[in-house]
Amino acid sequence: MQFTLQANAPGTDARAGLIQTDHGLIETPIFMPVGTVGAIKAVHIREMKQEVKAQIILGNTYHLYLRPGLETLRAAGGLHKFNGWDGPILTDSGGFQVFSLSDNRKLTEEGAHFRSHIDGSKHLFTPENVVDIQRIIGSDIMMALDECPPGQSSRQYAAKSLDLTMRWLKRGWNHFRETEPLYGHSQTFFPIVQGCTFPDLRRRAASEVAELGAEGNAIGGLAVGEPTEVMYEMIEVVNEILPADRPRYLMGVGTPANILEAIDRGVDMMDCVMPTRNGRNGMLFTDHGIMNMRNKKWANDFSPIQEDGAAEVDRLYSKAYLRHLFMAQEILAMQIASIHNLAFYLSLVRQAREHILAGDFAQWKAWKVQEVTRRL
């Protein structure tokens, strides 16, 4: 993987760049749609390319390991061959999913012991075998195994958790360097900076991560219960230390405003389930504000969903029709809303990139945050 920094926005830490992978070029800043089990919920691969205009998607190690399983993925030739997506793929290590199974997991020096949410069977993720699993999945970018502590963790818990994460990181990093890809394309490994909401822990983690010299680095453990302003502060603390010549990936964030604020602070890559999850529940994000499509106010509004929207569905269907589909519990409603929201998110980061390159990102972002946070 190769990262080229193209421009910095005056008055901010926002930057535009290019990430070259064996499966294609990624223009940053970029939003990455989440395909947990190898599919973006309710959206075809064709639509991901033509309407959403996604450049990279995510898969999840925990879910893919459990279903369809490693034997099937290896036989298919990896996730690219299995799901038909020929662009870059990033896989999470499964650490966050194990964290969310707090009643069914146990963390030890060896790794994360957990029970499957599907059938209750026992499993173990170690720093080494999550590398092996991601080799079998065949992702272009793989993540280190970490513990994601709750946002309101005590300092004592956060410090102990970080110590374990950093010991796991060194083991995973060494194993990655001792193993080879399986399908003829290169893979890269991103360490994850943890440390909860404590600046000194975040600085220590970022320094140790930076010393590894990985091709990219991630910021984890945010948007998990801490106040938004604290999240922004932690991003600033970490990005002061993470190398500027490597992409920075903020994991699991967030709203359109969160994304713009993260870009402002030097983040290059982001992902979140929000556009699809909220879309399936009738919430649409647009360039002009947020719409709840179940509201009666849309019942006789026959104007397009968003006339200047990024996707064809924005002009093909009216607000009234989409509301009708939601009220009738028609599956098509979830598909239209998911495509719209994903296309909007990708359009938003494209706009941010254009304004970074043009040199007026700071002015544009201040106005845009107000626009995208309005309730329509």
Coordinates of C-alpha atoms in Angstrom, one line a residue:
M1 CA 0.0 0.0 0.0
Q2 CA 1.2 3.5 -0.8
F3 CA -0.1 6.8 0.5
T4 CA 0.5 10.1 -1.2
L5 CA -0.3 13.3 0.5
Q6 CA -1.6 15.9 -2.0
A7 CA -2.8 18.9 -0.1
N8 CA -3.4 20.4 3.4
A9 CA -6.2 22.9 4.0
P10 CA -5.1 26.3 5.4
G11 CA -6.2 26.9 9.0
T12 CA -7.0 23.3 9.7
D13 CA -5.4 19.8 9.8
A14 CA -7.6 18.6 6.9
R15 CA -5.7 16.9 4.1
A16 CA -6.3 15.2 0.8
G17 CA -4.4 12.2 -0.4
L18 CA -4.3 9.0 -2.4
I19 CA -4.0 5.4 -1.2
Q20 CA -2.9 2.9 -3.8
T21 CA -3.8 -0.7 -3.2
D22 CA -3.6 -3.8 -5.4
H23 CA -7.4 -3.6 -5.8
G24 CA -7.5 0.1 -6.8
L25 CA -7.0 3.7 -5.8
I26 CA -8.7 5.4 -2.9
E27 CA -9.1 9.2 -2.8
T28 CA -8.9 10.6 0.7
P29 CA -10.6 11.7 2.9
I30 CA -12.9 8.7 2.4
F31 CA -15.9 7.1 4.0
M32 CA -16.0 3.3 4.0
P33 CA -19.4 1.6 3.9
V34 CA -19.7 -1.3 6.4
G35 CA -20.4 -4.8 5.0
T36 CA -20.4 -6.8 8.3
V37 CA -21.0 -10.2 6.9
G38 CA -19.6 -9.6 3.4
A39 CA -22.6 -7.6 2.2
I40 CA -23.7 -4.0 2.6
K41 CA -27.2 -4.5 4.0
A42 CA -30.0 -4.0 1.4
V43 CA -27.5 -2.8 -1.3
H44 CA -26.2 -4.7 -4.3
I45 CA -22.5 -4.5 -5.3
R46 CA -23.7 -3.0 -8.6
E47 CA -25.3 -0.2 -6.7
M48 CA -22.3 0.3 -4.5
K49 CA -20.3 1.0 -7.6
Q50 CA -22.8 2.9 -9.8
E51 CA -24.9 4.9 -7.3
V52 CA -23.0 5.0 -4.0
K53 CA -19.6 5.3 -5.8
A54 CA -17.9 3.5 -2.9
Q55 CA -14.1 3.1 -3.3
I56 CA -13.5 0.7 -0.4
I57 CA -15.8 -1.4 1.8
L58 CA -15.5 -3.1 5.2
G59 CA -15.9 -6.7 6.2
N60 CA -15.9 -8.0 9.8
T61 CA -13.5 -10.7 10.9
Y62 CA -15.7 -11.8 13.8
H63 CA -18.8 -12.3 11.7
L64 CA -17.1 -13.8 8.7
Y65 CA -15.1 -16.2 10.9
L66 CA -18.3 -17.5 12.3
R67 CA -20.3 -17.4 9.1
P68 CA -19.7 -18.5 6.3
G69 CA -16.5 -19.7 8.0
L70 CA -12.8 -19.9 7.0
E71 CA -13.2 -23.1 4.9
T72 CA -15.7 -21.5 2.6
L73 CA -13.8 -18.2 2.3
R74 CA -10.5 -20.0 1.5
A75 CA -12.3 -22.3 -1.1
A76 CA -13.8 -19.2 -2.7
G77 CA -10.4 -17.5 -3.0
G78 CA -11.1 -14.8 -0.4
L79 CA -13.9 -12.3 0.2
H80 CA -13.3 -10.4 -3.1
K81 CA -14.2 -13.5 -5.1
F82 CA -16.9 -14.6 -2.7
N83 CA -19.0 -11.4 -2.7
G84 CA -18.0 -10.0 -6.1
W85 CA -16.5 -6.7 -4.9
D86 CA -13.3 -6.1 -6.9
G87 CA -12.2 -2.9 -5.0
P88 CA -10.2 -2.6 -1.8
I89 CA -11.5 -4.2 1.4
L90 CA -10.7 -3.4 5.0
T91 CA -11.4 -5.9 7.8
D92 CA -11.8 -5.1 11.5
S93 CA -10.0 -7.6 13.7
G94 CA -13.2 -8.4 15.6
G95 CA -12.1 -6.7 18.8
F96 CA -15.1 -4.4 18.9
Q97 CA -17.5 -7.2 18.4
V98 CA -15.9 -9.2 21.2
F99 CA -16.1 -6.1 23.4
S100 CA -19.8 -5.8 22.7
L101 CA -20.3 -9.4 23.9
S102 CA -19.3 -8.4 27.4
D103 CA -21.5 -11.2 29.0
N104 CA -20.0 -13.9 26.8
R105 CA -16.3 -13.2 26.7
K106 CA -13.2 -13.2 28.8
L107 CA -9.9 -11.4 28.1
T108 CA -6.6 -13.1 29.0
E109 CA -3.0 -12.6 28.0
E110 CA -3.5 -15.3 25.4
G111 CA -6.4 -13.5 23.7
A112 CA -10.1 -13.0 23.7
H113 CA -12.2 -16.0 24.7
F114 CA -15.8 -15.7 23.6
R115 CA -19.0 -17.5 22.8
S116 CA -20.7 -17.3 19.4
H117 CA -23.8 -15.1 19.3
I118 CA -25.2 -17.7 16.8
D119 CA -24.9 -21.0 18.6
G120 CA -23.0 -20.4 21.9
S121 CA -20.0 -22.3 20.7
K122 CA -16.6 -21.4 22.3
H123 CA -13.9 -19.6 20.4
L124 CA -10.6 -17.8 20.9
F125 CA -9.1 -14.8 19.1
T126 CA -5.4 -14.3 19.6
P127 CA -3.2 -11.5 18.1
E128 CA -1.7 -14.2 15.8
N129 CA -4.8 -16.0 14.6
V130 CA -6.8 -12.9 13.8
V131 CA -3.9 -12.1 11.3
D132 CA -4.3 -15.7 9.9
I133 CA -8.1 -15.2 9.7
Q134 CA -7.6 -11.9 7.8
R135 CA -5.1 -13.6 5.5
I136 CA -7.9 -16.1 4.6
I137 CA -10.4 -13.3 4.2
G138 CA -7.9 -11.6 1.9
S139 CA -8.6 -8.0 2.9
D140 CA -6.3 -5.3 1.6
I141 CA -6.1 -3.7 5.0
M142 CA -6.3 -5.8 8.2
M143 CA -6.5 -4.5 11.8
A144 CA -4.7 -5.5 14.9
L145 CA -6.6 -7.3 17.7
D146 CA -7.3 -4.8 20.5
E147 CA -9.6 -4.3 23.5
C148 CA -12.1 -1.5 23.1
P149 CA -12.9 -0.2 26.6
P150 CA -16.2 1.7 27.3
G151 CA -16.0 5.4 26.9
Q152 CA -16.7 6.0 30.6
S153 CA -14.0 3.6 31.8
S154 CA -11.9 4.5 34.9
R155 CA -8.3 5.5 34.4
Q156 CA -7.2 2.3 36.2
Y157 CA -9.2 0.1 33.8
A158 CA -8.2 2.1 30.7
A159 CA -4.5 1.8 31.6
K160 CA -4.7 -1.9 32.2
S161 CA -6.7 -2.4 29.0
L162 CA -4.2 -0.3 27.0
D163 CA -1.2 -2.4 28.4
L164 CA -2.9 -5.6 27.1
T165 CA -3.7 -4.0 23.8
M166 CA -0.1 -2.9 23.2
R167 CA 1.2 -6.4 24.2
W168 CA -1.2 -7.9 21.7
L169 CA -0.2 -5.4 19.1
K170 CA 3.5 -6.4 19.2
R171 CA 2.6 -10.1 18.8
G172 CA 0.2 -9.4 16.0
W173 CA 2.7 -7.1 14.2
N174 CA 5.4 -9.7 14.4
H175 CA 3.1 -12.5 13.1
F176 CA 2.0 -10.3 10.2
R177 CA 5.6 -9.8 9.2
E178 CA 6.3 -13.5 9.4
T179 CA 3.4 -14.5 7.2
E180 CA 2.4 -14.0 3.6
P181 CA -0.8 -13.2 1.6
L182 CA -2.7 -16.1 0.1
Y183 CA -4.2 -14.8 -3.1
G184 CA -1.5 -12.9 -4.9
H185 CA -2.3 -9.4 -3.7
S186 CA -0.5 -7.5 -1.0
Q187 CA -2.1 -6.9 2.4
T188 CA -1.2 -4.2 5.0
F189 CA -1.6 -4.1 8.8
F190 CA -3.0 -1.1 10.8
P191 CA -2.2 -0.9 14.5
I192 CA -5.0 0.7 16.6
V193 CA -4.5 3.5 19.2
Q194 CA -6.5 3.0 22.3
G195 CA -6.4 4.8 25.7
C196 CA -10.0 5.8 26.3
T197 CA -10.5 9.5 27.2
F198 CA -7.1 10.0 28.9
P199 CA -4.7 12.2 26.9
D200 CA -1.5 10.8 28.5
L201 CA -2.6 7.2 27.7
R202 CA -3.6 8.2 24.1
R203 CA -0.2 9.9 23.7
R204 CA 1.7 6.8 24.9
A205 CA -0.3 4.5 22.6
A206 CA 0.2 6.8 19.6
S207 CA 3.9 7.0 20.2
E208 CA 4.3 3.3 20.5
V209 CA 2.2 2.8 17.4
A210 CA 4.1 5.4 15.4
E211 CA 7.4 3.6 16.3
L212 CA 6.3 0.5 14.5
G213 CA 6.3 2.2 11.1
A214 CA 3.2 0.6 9.8
E215 CA 1.8 1.7 6.4
G216 CA -1.3 3.2 8.2
N217 CA -2.7 3.7 11.6
A218 CA -6.1 3.6 13.3
I219 CA -7.8 5.4 16.2
G220 CA -10.1 3.2 18.1
G221 CA -12.2 3.3 21.2
L222 CA -14.1 6.5 20.4
A223 CA -17.9 7.1 19.9
V224 CA -18.4 4.5 22.6
G225 CA -20.2 6.6 25.2
E226 CA -17.8 9.6 25.7
P227 CA -19.0 13.2 25.1
T228 CA -18.5 14.4 21.5
E229 CA -16.1 17.2 22.4
V230 CA -14.0 14.7 24.3
M231 CA -13.9 12.5 21.2
Y232 CA -12.6 15.5 19.1
E233 CA -10.0 16.2 21.8
M234 CA -8.7 12.7 21.6
I235 CA -8.4 12.8 17.8
E236 CA -6.3 16.0 18.1
V237 CA -4.1 14.5 20.8
V238 CA -3.4 11.3 18.7
N239 CA -3.0 13.1 15.4
E240 CA -0.3 15.3 16.8
I241 CA 1.8 12.1 17.1
L242 CA 0.7 9.7 14.4
P243 CA 3.0 10.2 11.3
A244 CA 1.6 12.6 8.7
D245 CA 2.9 10.6 5.8
R246 CA 0.6 7.6 6.7
P247 CA -3.2 7.4 6.5
R248 CA -5.1 7.8 9.7
Y249 CA -8.3 5.8 10.1
L250 CA -10.9 6.8 12.7
M251 CA -13.0 3.7 13.5
G252 CA -16.7 3.6 13.8
V253 CA -17.5 7.3 13.4
G254 CA -20.1 8.7 12.8
T255 CA -22.7 11.4 11.9
P256 CA -22.1 13.7 9.0
A257 CA -21.0 16.4 11.4
N258 CA -18.6 14.0 13.2
I259 CA -17.1 13.1 9.8
L260 CA -16.5 16.8 8.9
E261 CA -15.0 17.5 12.3
A262 CA -12.7 14.4 12.1
I263 CA -11.5 15.5 8.6
D264 CA -10.8 19.0 10.0
R265 CA -8.5 17.3 12.6
G266 CA -6.5 15.3 10.1
V267 CA -8.4 12.0 9.7
D268 CA -8.3 10.3 6.3
M269 CA -10.5 7.3 6.6
M270 CA -13.8 6.7 8.5
D271 CA -16.5 4.0 8.7
C272 CA -19.9 3.7 10.4
V273 CA -23.1 1.6 10.2
M274 CA -25.1 4.8 10.7
P275 CA -26.1 5.5 7.1
T276 CA -27.5 2.0 6.5
R277 CA -28.8 1.4 10.1
N278 CA -30.5 4.7 10.4
G279 CA -31.7 4.5 6.8
R280 CA -33.5 1.2 7.4
N281 CA -35.3 3.0 10.2
G282 CA -36.5 5.9 8.1
M283 CA -33.8 8.5 8.8
L284 CA -32.3 10.2 5.7
F285 CA -29.2 12.4 5.8
T286 CA -29.1 15.1 3.1
D287 CA -27.0 18.1 2.1
H288 CA -29.7 20.3 3.5
G289 CA -30.5 18.5 6.8
I290 CA -32.0 15.3 8.3
M291 CA -35.4 13.9 7.4
N292 CA -37.5 11.4 9.3
M293 CA -39.4 9.7 6.5
R294 CA -42.1 8.4 8.8
N295 CA -43.3 12.0 9.6
K296 CA -46.7 12.8 8.3
K297 CA -45.4 16.1 6.8
W298 CA -44.0 14.1 3.9
A299 CA -47.3 12.3 3.1
N300 CA -48.3 14.6 0.3
D301 CA -44.8 15.9 -0.6
F302 CA -44.3 14.7 -4.2
S303 CA -41.0 16.4 -4.7
P304 CA -37.9 14.3 -5.2
I305 CA -36.1 12.8 -2.1
Q306 CA -33.3 15.2 -2.9
E307 CA -33.3 16.9 -6.3
D308 CA -29.6 17.6 -6.1
G309 CA -28.7 14.3 -4.5
A310 CA -25.8 12.1 -5.4
A311 CA -27.9 8.9 -6.3
E312 CA -30.4 8.2 -9.0
V313 CA -33.0 7.1 -6.4
D314 CA -32.9 10.7 -5.1
R315 CA -34.6 11.9 -8.2
L316 CA -36.5 8.8 -9.2
Y317 CA -38.7 8.6 -6.0
S318 CA -40.7 11.2 -4.2
K319 CA -40.7 11.9 -0.4
A320 CA -44.4 10.9 -0.3
Y321 CA -43.7 7.6 -2.0
L322 CA -40.8 6.7 0.2
R323 CA -42.9 7.5 3.3
H324 CA -45.6 5.3 2.0
L325 CA -43.1 2.4 1.6
F326 CA -41.9 2.9 5.2
M327 CA -45.4 3.0 6.6
A328 CA -46.3 -0.1 4.6
Q329 CA -43.2 -1.8 5.9
E330 CA -42.1 -2.5 2.3
I331 CA -38.5 -3.8 2.0
L332 CA -37.9 -1.4 -0.9
A333 CA -38.0 1.5 1.5
M334 CA -34.9 0.2 3.3
Q335 CA -33.1 -0.3 0.1
I336 CA -33.8 3.2 -1.2
A337 CA -32.9 4.9 2.1
S338 CA -29.7 2.9 2.4
I339 CA -28.6 3.8 -1.1
H340 CA -29.4 7.4 -0.6
N341 CA -27.6 7.7 2.8
L342 CA -24.5 5.9 1.5
A343 CA -24.4 8.0 -1.6
F344 CA -24.7 11.1 0.5
Y345 CA -21.9 10.1 2.8
L346 CA -19.6 9.4 -0.1
S347 CA -20.6 12.7 -1.7
L348 CA -19.9 14.6 1.5
V349 CA -16.3 13.3 1.7
R350 CA -15.9 14.1 -2.0
Q351 CA -17.0 17.6 -1.4
A352 CA -14.6 17.9 1.6
R353 CA -11.8 16.7 -0.6
E354 CA -12.6 19.2 -3.4
H355 CA -12.6 22.1 -0.9
I356 CA -9.3 20.9 0.7
L357 CA -7.7 20.9 -2.8
A358 CA -9.3 24.3 -3.5
G359 CA -7.9 25.7 -0.2
D360 CA -11.3 26.8 1.2
F361 CA -12.2 23.8 3.4
A362 CA -12.3 25.8 6.7
Q363 CA -15.0 28.2 5.4
W364 CA -17.0 25.5 3.6
K365 CA -16.9 23.2 6.6
A366 CA -18.2 25.8 9.0
W367 CA -21.2 26.3 6.8
K368 CA -21.7 22.7 5.9
V369 CA -21.9 21.5 9.5
Q370 CA -24.8 23.8 10.1
E371 CA -26.5 22.5 7.0
V372 CA -26.2 18.8 7.6
T373 CA -27.3 19.0 11.3
R374 CA -30.6 20.8 10.6
R375 CA -33.9 18.9 11.2
L376 CA -36.2 19.2 8.2

